[in-house]
Short mmCIF file of C-alpha atoms and ligand atoms in Angstrom, two decimals:
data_model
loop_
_atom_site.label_atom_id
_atom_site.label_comp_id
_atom_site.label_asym_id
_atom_site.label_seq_id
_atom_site.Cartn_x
_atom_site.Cartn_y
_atom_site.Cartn_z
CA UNK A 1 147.47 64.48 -24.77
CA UNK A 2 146.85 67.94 -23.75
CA UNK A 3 149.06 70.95 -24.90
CA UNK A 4 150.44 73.72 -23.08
CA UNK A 5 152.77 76.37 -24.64
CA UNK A 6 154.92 78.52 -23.02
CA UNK A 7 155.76 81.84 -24.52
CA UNK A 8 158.91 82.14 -23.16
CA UNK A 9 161.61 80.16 -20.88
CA UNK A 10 160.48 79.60 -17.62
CA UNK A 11 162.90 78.00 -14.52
CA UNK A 12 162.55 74.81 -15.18
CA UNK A 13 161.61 73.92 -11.16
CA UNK A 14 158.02 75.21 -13.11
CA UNK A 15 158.36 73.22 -16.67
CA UNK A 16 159.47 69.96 -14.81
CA UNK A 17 155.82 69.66 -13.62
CA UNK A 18 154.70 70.27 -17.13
CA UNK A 19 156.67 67.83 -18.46
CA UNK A 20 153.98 64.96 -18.84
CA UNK A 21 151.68 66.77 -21.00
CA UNK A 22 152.70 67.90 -24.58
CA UNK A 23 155.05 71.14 -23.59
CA UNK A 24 156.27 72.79 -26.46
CA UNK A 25 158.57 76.12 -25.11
CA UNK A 26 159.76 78.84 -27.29
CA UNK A 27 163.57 78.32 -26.88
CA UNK A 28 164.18 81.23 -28.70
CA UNK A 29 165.60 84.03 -26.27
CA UNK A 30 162.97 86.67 -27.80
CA UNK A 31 159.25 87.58 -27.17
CA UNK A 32 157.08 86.21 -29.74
CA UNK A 33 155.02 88.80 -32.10
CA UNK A 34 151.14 88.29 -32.07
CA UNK A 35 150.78 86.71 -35.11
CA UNK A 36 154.05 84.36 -34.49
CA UNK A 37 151.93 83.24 -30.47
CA UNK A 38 148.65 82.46 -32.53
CA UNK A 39 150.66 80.37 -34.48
CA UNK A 40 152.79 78.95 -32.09
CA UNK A 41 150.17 78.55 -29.59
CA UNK A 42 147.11 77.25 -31.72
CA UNK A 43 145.57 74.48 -30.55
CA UNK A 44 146.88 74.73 -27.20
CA UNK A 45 145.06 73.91 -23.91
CA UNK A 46 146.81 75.80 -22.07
CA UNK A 47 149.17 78.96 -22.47
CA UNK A 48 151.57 80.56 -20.20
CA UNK A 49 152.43 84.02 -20.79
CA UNK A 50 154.55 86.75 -19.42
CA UNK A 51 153.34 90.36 -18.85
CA UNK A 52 154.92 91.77 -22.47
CA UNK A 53 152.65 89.34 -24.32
CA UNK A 54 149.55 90.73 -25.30
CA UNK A 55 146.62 88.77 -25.16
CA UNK A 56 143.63 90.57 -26.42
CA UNK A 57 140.31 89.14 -27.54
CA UNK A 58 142.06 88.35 -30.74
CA UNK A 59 143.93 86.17 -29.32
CA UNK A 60 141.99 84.61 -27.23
CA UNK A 61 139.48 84.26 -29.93
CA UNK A 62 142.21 82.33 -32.51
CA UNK A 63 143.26 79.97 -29.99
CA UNK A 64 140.05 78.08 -29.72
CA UNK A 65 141.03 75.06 -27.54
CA UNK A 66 141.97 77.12 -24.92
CA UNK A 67 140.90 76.38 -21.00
CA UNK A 68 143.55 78.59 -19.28
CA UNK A 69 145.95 81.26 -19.90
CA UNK A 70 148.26 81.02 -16.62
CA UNK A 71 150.09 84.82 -16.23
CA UNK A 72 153.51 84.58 -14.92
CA UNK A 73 152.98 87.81 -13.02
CA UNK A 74 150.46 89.43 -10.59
CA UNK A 75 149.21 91.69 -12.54
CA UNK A 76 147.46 91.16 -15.50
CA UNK A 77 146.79 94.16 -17.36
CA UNK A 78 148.46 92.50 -20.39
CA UNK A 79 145.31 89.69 -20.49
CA UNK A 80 142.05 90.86 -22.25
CA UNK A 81 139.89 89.42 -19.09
CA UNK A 82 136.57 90.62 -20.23
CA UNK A 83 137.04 88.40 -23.86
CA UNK A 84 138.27 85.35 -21.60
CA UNK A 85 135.94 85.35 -19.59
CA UNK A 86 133.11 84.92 -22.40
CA UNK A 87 134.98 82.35 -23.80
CA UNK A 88 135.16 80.86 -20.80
CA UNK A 89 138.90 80.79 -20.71
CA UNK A 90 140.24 80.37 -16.89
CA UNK A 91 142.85 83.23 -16.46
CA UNK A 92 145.88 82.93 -12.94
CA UNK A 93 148.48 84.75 -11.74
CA UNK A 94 151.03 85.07 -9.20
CA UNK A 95 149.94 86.79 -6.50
CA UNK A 96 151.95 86.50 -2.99
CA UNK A 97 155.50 84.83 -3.57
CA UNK A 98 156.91 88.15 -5.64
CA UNK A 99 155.36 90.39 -2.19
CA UNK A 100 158.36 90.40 -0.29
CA UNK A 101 161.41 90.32 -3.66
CA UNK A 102 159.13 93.37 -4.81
CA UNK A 103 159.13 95.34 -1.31
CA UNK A 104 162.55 94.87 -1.43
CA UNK A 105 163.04 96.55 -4.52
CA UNK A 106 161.25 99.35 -4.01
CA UNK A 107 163.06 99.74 -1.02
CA UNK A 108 166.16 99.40 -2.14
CA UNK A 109 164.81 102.41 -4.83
CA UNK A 110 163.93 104.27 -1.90
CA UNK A 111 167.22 104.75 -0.69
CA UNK A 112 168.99 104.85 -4.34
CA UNK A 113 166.87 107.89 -5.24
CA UNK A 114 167.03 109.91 -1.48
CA UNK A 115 170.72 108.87 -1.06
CA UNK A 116 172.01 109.43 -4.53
CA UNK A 117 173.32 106.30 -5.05
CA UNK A 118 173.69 106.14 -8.70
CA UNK A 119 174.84 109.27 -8.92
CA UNK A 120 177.45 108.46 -6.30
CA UNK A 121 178.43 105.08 -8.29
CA UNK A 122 178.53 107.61 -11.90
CA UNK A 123 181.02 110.23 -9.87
CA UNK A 124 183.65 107.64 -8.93
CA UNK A 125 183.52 106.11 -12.13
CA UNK A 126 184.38 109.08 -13.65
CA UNK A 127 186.97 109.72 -11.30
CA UNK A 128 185.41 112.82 -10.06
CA UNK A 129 186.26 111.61 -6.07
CA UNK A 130 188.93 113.60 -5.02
CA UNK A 131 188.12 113.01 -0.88
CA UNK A 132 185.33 113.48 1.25
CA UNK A 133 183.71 116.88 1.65
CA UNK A 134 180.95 118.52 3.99
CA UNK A 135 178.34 119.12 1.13
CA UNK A 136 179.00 116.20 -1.60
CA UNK A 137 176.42 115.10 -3.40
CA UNK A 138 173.84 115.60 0.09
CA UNK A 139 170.64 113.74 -0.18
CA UNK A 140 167.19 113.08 2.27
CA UNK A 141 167.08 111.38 5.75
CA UNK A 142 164.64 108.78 6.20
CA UNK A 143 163.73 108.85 9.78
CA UNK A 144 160.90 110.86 11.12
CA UNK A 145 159.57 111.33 7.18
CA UNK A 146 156.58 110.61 5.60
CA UNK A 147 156.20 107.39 3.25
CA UNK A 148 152.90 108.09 1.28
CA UNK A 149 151.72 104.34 0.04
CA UNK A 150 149.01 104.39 -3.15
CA UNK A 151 147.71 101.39 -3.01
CA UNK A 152 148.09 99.49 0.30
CA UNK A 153 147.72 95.47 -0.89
CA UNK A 154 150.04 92.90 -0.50
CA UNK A 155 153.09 94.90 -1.93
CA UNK A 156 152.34 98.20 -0.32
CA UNK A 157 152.15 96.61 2.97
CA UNK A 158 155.69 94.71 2.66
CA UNK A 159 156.80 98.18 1.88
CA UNK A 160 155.35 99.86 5.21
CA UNK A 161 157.21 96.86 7.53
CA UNK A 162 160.73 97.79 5.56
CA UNK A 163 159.86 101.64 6.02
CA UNK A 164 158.92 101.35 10.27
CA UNK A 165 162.55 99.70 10.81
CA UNK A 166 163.91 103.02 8.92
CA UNK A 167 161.51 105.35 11.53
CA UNK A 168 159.53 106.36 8.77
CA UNK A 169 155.63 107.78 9.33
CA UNK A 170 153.39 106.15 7.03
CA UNK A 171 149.93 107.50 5.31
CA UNK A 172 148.27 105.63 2.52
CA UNK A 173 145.52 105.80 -0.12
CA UNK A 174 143.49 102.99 -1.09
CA UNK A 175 139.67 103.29 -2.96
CA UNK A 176 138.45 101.63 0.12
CA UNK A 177 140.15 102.45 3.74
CA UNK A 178 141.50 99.54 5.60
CA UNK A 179 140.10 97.92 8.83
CA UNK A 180 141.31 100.52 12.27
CA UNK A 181 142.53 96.91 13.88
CA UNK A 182 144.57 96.61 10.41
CA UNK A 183 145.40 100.63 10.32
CA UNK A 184 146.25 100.45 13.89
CA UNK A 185 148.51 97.12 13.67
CA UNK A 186 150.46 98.76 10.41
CA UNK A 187 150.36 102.40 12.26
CA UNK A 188 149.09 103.71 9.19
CA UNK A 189 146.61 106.46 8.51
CA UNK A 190 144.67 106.97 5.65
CA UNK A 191 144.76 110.42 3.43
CA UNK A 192 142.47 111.03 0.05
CA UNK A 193 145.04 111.06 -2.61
CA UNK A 194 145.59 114.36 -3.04
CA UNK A 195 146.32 115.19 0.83
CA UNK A 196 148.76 111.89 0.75
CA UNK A 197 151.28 113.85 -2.35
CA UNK A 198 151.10 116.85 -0.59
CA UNK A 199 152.28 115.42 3.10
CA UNK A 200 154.39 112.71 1.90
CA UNK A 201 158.35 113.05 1.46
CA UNK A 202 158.44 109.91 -0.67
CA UNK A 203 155.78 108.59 -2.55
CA UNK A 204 155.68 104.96 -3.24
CA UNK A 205 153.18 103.12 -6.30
CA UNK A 206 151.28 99.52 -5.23
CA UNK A 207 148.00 100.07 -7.44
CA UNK A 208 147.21 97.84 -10.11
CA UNK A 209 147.07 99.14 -13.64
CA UNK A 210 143.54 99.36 -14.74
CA UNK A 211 141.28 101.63 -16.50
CA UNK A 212 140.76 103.46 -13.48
CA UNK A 213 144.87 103.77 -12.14
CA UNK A 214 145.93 104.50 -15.86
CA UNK A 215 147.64 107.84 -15.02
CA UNK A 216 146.22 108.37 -11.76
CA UNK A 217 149.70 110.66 -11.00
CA UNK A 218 149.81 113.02 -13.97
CA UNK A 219 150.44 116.96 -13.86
CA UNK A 220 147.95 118.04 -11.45
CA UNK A 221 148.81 115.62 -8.91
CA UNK A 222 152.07 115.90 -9.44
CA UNK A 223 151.96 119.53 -8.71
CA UNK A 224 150.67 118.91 -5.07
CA UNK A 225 153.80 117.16 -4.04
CA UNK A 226 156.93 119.22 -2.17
CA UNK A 227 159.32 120.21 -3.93
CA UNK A 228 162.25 117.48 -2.16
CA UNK A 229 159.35 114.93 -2.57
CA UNK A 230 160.65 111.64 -4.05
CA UNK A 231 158.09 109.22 -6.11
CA UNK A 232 158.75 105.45 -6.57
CA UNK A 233 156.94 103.41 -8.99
CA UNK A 234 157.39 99.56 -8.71
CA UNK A 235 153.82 98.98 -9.89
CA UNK A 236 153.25 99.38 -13.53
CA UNK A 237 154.39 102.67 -15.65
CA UNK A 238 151.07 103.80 -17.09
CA UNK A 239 149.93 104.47 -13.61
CA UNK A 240 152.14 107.41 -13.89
CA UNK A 241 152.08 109.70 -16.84
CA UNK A 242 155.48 109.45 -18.01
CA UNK A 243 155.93 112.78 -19.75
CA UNK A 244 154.57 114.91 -17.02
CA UNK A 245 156.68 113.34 -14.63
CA UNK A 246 160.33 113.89 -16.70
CA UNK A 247 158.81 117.48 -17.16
CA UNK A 248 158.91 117.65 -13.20
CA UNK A 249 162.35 115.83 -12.89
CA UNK A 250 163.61 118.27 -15.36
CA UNK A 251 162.15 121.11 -13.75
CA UNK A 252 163.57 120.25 -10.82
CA UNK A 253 159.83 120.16 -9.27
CA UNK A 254 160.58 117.18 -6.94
CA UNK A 255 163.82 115.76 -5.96
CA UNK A 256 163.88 112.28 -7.26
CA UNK A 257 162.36 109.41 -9.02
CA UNK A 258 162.96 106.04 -8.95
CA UNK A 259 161.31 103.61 -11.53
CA UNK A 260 161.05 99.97 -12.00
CA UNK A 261 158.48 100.08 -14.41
CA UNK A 262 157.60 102.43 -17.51
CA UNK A 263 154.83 103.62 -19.54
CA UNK A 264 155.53 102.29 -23.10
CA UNK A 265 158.15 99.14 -21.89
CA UNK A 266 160.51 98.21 -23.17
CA UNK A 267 160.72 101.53 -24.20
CA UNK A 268 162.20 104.45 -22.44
CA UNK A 269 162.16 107.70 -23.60
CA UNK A 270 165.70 109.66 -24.23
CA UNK A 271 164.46 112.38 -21.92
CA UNK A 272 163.83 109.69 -19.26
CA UNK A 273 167.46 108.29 -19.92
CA UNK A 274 169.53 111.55 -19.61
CA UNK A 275 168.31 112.98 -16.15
CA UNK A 276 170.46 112.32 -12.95
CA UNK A 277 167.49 112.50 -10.65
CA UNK A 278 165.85 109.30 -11.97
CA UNK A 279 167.13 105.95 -10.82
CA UNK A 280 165.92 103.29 -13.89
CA UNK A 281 165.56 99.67 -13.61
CA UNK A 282 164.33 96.99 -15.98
CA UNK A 283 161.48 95.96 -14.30
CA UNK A 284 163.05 93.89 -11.30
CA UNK A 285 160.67 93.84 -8.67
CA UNK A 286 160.27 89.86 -8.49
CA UNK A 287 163.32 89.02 -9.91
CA UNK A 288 165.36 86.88 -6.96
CA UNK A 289 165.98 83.39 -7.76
CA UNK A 290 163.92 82.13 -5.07
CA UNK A 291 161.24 84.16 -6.37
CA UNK A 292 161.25 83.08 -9.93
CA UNK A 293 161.20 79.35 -9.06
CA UNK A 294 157.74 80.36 -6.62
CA UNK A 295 156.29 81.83 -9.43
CA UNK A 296 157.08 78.65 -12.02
CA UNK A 297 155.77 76.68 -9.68
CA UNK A 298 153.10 78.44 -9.06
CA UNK A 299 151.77 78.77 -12.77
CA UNK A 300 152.29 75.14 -13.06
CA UNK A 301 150.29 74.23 -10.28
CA UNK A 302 147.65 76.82 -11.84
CA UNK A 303 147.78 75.31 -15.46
CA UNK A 304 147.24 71.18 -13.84
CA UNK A 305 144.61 72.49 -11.95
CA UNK A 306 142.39 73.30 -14.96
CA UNK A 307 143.67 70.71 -17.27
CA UNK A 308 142.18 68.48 -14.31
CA UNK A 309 139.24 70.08 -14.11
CA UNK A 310 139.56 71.59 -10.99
CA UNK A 311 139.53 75.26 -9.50
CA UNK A 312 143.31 76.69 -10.09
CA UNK A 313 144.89 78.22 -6.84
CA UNK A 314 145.34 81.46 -8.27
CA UNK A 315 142.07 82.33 -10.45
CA UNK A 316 141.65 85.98 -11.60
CA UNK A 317 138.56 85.04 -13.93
P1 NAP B 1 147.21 93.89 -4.39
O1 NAP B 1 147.47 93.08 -3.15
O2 NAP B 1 145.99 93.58 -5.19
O3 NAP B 1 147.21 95.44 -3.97
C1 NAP B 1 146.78 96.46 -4.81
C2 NAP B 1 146.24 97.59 -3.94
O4 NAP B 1 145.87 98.67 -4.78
C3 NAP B 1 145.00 97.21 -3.13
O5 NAP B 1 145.21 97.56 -1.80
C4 NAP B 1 143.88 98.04 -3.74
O6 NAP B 1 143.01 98.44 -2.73
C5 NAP B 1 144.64 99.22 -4.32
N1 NAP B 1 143.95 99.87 -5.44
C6 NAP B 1 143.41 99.28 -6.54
N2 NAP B 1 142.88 100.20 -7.34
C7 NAP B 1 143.07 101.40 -6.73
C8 NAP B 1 142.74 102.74 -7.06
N3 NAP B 1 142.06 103.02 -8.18
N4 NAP B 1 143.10 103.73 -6.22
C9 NAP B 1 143.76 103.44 -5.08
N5 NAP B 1 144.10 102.20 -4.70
C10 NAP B 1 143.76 101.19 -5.52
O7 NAP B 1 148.44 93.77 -5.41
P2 NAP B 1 149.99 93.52 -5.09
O8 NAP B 1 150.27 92.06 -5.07
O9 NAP B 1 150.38 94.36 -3.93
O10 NAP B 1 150.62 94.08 -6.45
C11 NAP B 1 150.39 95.42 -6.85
C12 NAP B 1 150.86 95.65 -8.28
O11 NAP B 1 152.28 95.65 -8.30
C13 NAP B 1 150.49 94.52 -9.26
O12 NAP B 1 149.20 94.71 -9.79
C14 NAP B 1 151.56 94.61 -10.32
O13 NAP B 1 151.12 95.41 -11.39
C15 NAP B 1 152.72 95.31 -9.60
N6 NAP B 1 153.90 94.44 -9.46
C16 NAP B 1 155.08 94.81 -10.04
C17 NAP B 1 156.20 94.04 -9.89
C18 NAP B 1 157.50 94.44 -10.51
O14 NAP B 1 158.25 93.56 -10.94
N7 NAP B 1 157.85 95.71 -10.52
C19 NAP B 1 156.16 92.85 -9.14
C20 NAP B 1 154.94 92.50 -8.55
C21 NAP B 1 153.81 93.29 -8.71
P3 NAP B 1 141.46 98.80 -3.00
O15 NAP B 1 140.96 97.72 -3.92
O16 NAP B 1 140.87 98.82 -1.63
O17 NAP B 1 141.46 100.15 -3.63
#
């Protein structure tokens, strides 16, 4: 019977599926090390993995039945793709069912970081309100400002629909520029990078991480945006380079950041932690209900696929 292994608890809409080949979960509520997933995943046919497991061409090279290694995520910067795909080791993701959870979070960061919402929440709790006043803790309008989207794919164009029903403009940057029918049905226009920090009031993250986005907003970029500019990153941290950017915030060289997603996870730096203008969250972009149990599914679906032989939904590789 063939084997999958799961590196970590999935909803079990997902592992239901699975079920009739020989599943073997780690029911322990902690990531596995890299030595402990060899072990625990040798001789498997097929592995699912979740973006903090690191599969590098070690790895890949150990587990030597493998046919697939099904990501629960859309990205896969955590999957050695060049060493799978000389192995010939299929490699999936998630792409499309996390779109609209994710658009909504970096929304909902949008307004936590230019309304001060966090800030708001820590003031009451400290039982600083003592009644409403003209110039309390004042923050950005939305309407009539610029939304600067890097990276205009699936994500990036969830977050332009969200943005238009708040009457904000929106420029974006992509390697390539889109269509004009697509441009013109988003109302987008495209900037180079650098014009897109320095127009934009708040700038909002959709590349993937690769060798190329690792990054792609450090000091000198960062420089270019204004000074009440606000920069979202729902992506993944490296994009941004983590110290320049709590230099800025500590500077006071834009207004606000809001982060789903960091450089060195699950690590944040103390610096990061003890600024006000930085809304932190532990990387919740897909994380609905609704949106987990798509993305089980979907992995599933991916891993059957190949152990039948066929062409998985979802291939990256
Ligand atoms: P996507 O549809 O592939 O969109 C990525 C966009 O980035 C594309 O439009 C691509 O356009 C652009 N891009 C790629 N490299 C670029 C570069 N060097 N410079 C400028 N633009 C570049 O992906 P998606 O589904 O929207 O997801 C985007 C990323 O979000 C994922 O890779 C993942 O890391 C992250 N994510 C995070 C969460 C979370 O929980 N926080 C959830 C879901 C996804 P061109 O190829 O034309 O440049």
């Amino acid at each position: 019977m063939q084997k999958i292994s799961v590196t970590y608890k999935l909803p079990e809409e997902g592992l239901r599926l699975l079920r009739r080949y020989d599943l073997k979960v780690n029911a322990e509520d902690r990531f596995l090390s890299k030595p402990e997933l060899i072990d625990f995943a040798y001789n498997a046919d097929a592995l699912i993995t979740l973006l903090s497991d690191q599969i590098d061409r070690e790895v890949i090279e150990r587990l030597e039945n493998l046919k697939v290694i099904a990501n629960y995520a859309v990205g896969f910067n955590n999957i050695d793709i060049v060493a799978a795909k000389e192995r010939g080791v299929v490699v999936t993701n998630t792409p499309g069912v996390l779109t609209e959870a994710t658009a909504d979070l970096t929304m909902a960061l949008i307004l936590a970081t230019t309304r001060r919402l966090v800030e708001g929440d820590r003031f009451v709790r400290r039982g600083l309100f003592d009644g409403w006043k003209p110039e309390l803790l004042l923050g950005v309008s939305l309407k009539d400002r610029v939304l600067g989207i890097i990276g205009l794919g699936r994500i990036g164009k969830a977050v332009v629909q969200r943005a238009k029903a708040f009457g904000m403009k929106v420029v974006y940057h992509n390697r390539m520029p889109a269509s004009k029918k697509e441009e013109k049905a988003l109302s987008v226009e495209y900037k180079s990078l650098e014009d897109l920090l320095k127009l934009s009031d708040v700038v909002s993250v959709h590349v993937p991480l690769t060798k190329e986005t690792r990054h792609l907003i450090g000091s000198s970029r960062l420089k270019l945006m204004k000074p009440t500019g606000v920069l979202i990153n729902t992506s993944r941290g490296a994009v941004i380079d983590e110290q320049a950017l709590i230099q800025f915030l500590r500077e006071r060289r834009i207004f606000a950041a809001g982060l789903d997603v960091f450089e060195n996870e699950p690590e944040i730096p103390y610096a990061l932690r003890e600024l006000d203008n930085v809304v932190l969250l532990p990387h919740l972009g897909s994380a609905t209900r609704e949106t987990r149990m798509e993305m089980a599914l979907m992995v599933a679906r991916n891993v059957i696929a190949v152990l039948n032989g066929k062409r998985p939904p979802n291939r990256v590789v």
